mmCIF file of C-alpha atoms in Angstrom:
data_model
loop_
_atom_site.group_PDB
_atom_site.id
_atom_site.type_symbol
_atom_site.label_atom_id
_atom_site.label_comp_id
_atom_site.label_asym_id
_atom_site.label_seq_id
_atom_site.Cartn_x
_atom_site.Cartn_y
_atom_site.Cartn_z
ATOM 1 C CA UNK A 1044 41.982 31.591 2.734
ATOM 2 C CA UNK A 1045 41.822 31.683 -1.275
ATOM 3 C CA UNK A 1046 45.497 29.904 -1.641
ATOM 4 C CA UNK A 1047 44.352 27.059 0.951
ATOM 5 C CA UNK A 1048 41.185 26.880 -0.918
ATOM 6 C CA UNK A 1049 43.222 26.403 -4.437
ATOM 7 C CA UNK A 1050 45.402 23.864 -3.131
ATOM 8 C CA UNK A 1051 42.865 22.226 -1.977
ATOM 9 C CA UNK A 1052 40.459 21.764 -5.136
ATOM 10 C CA UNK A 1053 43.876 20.743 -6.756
ATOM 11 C CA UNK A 1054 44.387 18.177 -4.670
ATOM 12 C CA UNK A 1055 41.126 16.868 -4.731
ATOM 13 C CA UNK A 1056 40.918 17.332 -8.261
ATOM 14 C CA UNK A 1057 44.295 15.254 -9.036
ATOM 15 C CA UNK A 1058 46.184 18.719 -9.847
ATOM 16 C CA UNK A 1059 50.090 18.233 -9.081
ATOM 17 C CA UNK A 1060 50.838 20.898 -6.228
ATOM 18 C CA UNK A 1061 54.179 21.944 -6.357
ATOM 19 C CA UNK A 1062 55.789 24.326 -4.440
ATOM 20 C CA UNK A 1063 59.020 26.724 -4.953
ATOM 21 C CA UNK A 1064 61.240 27.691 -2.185
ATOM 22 C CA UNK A 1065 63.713 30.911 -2.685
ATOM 23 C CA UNK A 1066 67.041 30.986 -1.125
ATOM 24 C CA UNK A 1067 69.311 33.977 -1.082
ATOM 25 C CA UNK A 1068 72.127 36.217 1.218
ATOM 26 C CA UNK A 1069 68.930 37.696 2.740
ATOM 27 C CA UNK A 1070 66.360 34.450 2.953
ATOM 28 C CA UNK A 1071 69.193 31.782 4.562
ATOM 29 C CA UNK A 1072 68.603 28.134 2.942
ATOM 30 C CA UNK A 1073 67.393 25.581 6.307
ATOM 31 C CA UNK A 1074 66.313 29.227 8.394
ATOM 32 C CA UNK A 1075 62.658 30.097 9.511
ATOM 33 C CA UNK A 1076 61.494 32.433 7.253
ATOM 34 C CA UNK A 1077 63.417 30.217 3.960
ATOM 35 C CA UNK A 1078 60.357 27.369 5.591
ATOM 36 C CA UNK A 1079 57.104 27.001 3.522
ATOM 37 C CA UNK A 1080 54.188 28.521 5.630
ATOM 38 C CA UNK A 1081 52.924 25.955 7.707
ATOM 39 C CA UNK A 1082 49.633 25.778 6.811
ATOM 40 C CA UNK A 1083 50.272 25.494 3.384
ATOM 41 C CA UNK A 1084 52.230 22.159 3.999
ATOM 42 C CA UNK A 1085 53.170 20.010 1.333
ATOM 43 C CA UNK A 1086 51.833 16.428 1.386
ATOM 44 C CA UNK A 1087 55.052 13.874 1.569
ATOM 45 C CA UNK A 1088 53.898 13.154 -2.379
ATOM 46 C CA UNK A 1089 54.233 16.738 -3.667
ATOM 47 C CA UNK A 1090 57.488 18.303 -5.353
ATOM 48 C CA UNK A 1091 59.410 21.326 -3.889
ATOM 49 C CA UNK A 1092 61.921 22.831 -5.789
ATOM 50 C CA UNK A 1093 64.213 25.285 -4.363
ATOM 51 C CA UNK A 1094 65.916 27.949 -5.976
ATOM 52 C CA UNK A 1095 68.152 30.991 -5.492
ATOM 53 C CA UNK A 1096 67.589 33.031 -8.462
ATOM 54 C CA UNK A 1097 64.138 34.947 -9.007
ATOM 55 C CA UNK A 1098 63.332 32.440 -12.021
ATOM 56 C CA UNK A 1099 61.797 29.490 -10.899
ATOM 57 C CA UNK A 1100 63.354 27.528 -13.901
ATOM 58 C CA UNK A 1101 66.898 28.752 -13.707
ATOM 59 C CA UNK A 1102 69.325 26.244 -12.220
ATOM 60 C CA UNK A 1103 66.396 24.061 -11.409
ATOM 61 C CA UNK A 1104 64.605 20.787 -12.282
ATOM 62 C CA UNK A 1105 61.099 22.478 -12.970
ATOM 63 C CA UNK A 1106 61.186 22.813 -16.580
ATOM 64 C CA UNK A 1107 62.487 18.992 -16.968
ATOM 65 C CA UNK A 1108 60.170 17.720 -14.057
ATOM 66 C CA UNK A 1109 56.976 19.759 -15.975
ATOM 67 C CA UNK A 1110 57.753 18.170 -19.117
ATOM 68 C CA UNK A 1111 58.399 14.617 -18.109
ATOM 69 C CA UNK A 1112 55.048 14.860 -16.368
ATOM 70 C CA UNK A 1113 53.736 16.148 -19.573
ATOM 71 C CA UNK A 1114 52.479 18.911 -17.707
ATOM 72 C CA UNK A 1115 51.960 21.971 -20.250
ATOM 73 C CA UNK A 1116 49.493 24.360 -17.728
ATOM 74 C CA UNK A 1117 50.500 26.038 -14.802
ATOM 75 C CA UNK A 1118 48.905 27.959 -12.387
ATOM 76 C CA UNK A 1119 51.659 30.273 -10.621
ATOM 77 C CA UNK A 1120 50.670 32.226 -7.166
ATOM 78 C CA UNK A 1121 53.227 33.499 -4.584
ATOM 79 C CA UNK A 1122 55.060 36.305 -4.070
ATOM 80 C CA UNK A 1123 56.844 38.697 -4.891
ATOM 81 C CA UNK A 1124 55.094 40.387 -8.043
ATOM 82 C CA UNK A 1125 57.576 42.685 -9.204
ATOM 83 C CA UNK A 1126 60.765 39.910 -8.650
ATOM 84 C CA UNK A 1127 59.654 35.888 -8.509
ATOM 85 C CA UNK A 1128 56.613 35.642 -9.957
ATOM 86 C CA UNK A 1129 56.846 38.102 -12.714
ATOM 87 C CA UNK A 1130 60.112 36.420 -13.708
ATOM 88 C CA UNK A 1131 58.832 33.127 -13.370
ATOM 89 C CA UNK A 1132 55.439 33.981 -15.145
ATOM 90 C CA UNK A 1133 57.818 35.039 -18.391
ATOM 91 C CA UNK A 1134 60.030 31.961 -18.757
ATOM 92 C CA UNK A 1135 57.196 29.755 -18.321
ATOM 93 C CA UNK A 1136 55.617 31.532 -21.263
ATOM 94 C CA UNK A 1137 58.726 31.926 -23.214
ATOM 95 C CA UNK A 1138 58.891 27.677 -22.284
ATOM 96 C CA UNK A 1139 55.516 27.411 -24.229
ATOM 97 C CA UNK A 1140 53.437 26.697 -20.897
ATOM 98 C CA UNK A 1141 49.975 27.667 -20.404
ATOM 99 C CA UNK A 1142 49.851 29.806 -17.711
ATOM 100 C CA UNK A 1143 46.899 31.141 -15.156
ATOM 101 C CA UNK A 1144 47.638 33.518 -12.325
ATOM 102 C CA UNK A 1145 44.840 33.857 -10.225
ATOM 103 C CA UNK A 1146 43.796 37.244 -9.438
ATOM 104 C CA UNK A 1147 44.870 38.234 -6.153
ATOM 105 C CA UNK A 1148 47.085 35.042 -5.148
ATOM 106 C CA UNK A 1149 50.359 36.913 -5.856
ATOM 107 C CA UNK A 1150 51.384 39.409 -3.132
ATOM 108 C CA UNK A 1151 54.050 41.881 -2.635
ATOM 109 C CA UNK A 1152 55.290 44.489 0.021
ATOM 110 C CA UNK A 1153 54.759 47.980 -0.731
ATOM 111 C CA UNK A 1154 58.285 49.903 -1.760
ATOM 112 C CA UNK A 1155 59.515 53.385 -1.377
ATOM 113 C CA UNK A 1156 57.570 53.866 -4.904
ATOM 114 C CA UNK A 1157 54.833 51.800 -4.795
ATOM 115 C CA UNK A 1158 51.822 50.263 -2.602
ATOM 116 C CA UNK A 1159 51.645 46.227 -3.119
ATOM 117 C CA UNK A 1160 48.001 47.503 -4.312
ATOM 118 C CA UNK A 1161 49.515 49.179 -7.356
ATOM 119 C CA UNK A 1162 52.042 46.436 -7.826
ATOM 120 C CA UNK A 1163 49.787 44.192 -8.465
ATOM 121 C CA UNK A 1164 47.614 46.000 -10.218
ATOM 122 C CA UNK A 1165 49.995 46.580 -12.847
ATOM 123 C CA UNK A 1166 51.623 43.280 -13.271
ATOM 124 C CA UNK A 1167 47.995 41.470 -13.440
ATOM 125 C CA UNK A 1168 47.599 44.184 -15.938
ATOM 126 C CA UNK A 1169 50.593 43.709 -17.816
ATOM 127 C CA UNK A 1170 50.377 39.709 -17.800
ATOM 128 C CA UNK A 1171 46.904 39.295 -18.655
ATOM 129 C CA UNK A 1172 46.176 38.045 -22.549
ATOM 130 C CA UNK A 1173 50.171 38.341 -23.022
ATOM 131 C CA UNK A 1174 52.016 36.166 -20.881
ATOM 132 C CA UNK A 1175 49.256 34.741 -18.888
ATOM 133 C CA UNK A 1176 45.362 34.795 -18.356
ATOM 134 C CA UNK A 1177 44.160 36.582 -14.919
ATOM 135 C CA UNK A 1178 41.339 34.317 -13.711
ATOM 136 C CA UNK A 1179 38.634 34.504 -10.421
ATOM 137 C CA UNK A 1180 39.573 31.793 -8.142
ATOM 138 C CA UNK A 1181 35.416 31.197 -8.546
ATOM 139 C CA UNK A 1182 36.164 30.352 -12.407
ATOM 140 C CA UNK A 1183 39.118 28.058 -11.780
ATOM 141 C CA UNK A 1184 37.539 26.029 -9.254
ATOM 142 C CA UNK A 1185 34.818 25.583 -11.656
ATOM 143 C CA UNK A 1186 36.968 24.713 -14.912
ATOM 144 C CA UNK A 1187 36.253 21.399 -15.834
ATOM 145 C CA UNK A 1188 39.439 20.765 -17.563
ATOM 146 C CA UNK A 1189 42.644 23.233 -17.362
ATOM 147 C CA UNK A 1190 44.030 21.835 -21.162
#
């Protein structure tokens, strides 16, 4: 699939993968479903950070890990739109990060409101030439240089 194919070109590429891992009342820390989809497997090398807020920066190491890398792009996929990502897309911003969501590599659940479809729709929408820049996965794999 598209995320498998991203990961991949960023690991061949010398990208840093680096995964976030939610935790909650609902998503039990150590269960099943708190596990990082198997075929998505981090290497032993790459970082995962867990959290238990919908920011990926609050209460965690990202934002001093990122910047002791001297890492100052970031592409963000995952789930969910409205919640995780849309939070996490905003702080990185607000952090002074690049950031590139590529279309279609966030995901959501339809609500009593709205279809995923929609969801995303609007968020891409929303993020793209204010908090982010909405790229094919065709032109990232292609990018010569992500500075």
């Amino acid at each position: 699939n598209d995320l498998k194919r991203l990961i991949f070109h960023c690991r061949k590429n010398a990208i840093e993968v680096i995964f976030v891992r939610h935790h909650d009342d609902d998503l039990k820390y150590g269960s099943h479903d708190w596990e990082i989809f198997s075929e998505l497997e981090p290497s032993s090398e790459e970082k995962i950070i867990d959290k238990a807020f919908n920011s990926a920066f609050r209460d965690t190491e990202l934002r001093k890990y990122l910047d002791q890398r001297g890492i100052s792009q970031v592409i963000i996929t995952g789930m969910q739109i409205e919640l995780c990502i849309d939070v996490t897309i905003k702080v990185a911003f607000e952090f002074g990060y690049k950031v590139i969501v590529p279309k279609g590599l966030t995901s959501t659940f339809d609500n009593r409101l709205l279809t995923a479809e929609t969801l995303t729709n609007f968020y891409e929408t929303i993020w793209h030439n204010r908090y982010a820049q909405i790229k094919e996965l065709k032109e990232i794999l292609n990018e010569e240089s992500y500075d």
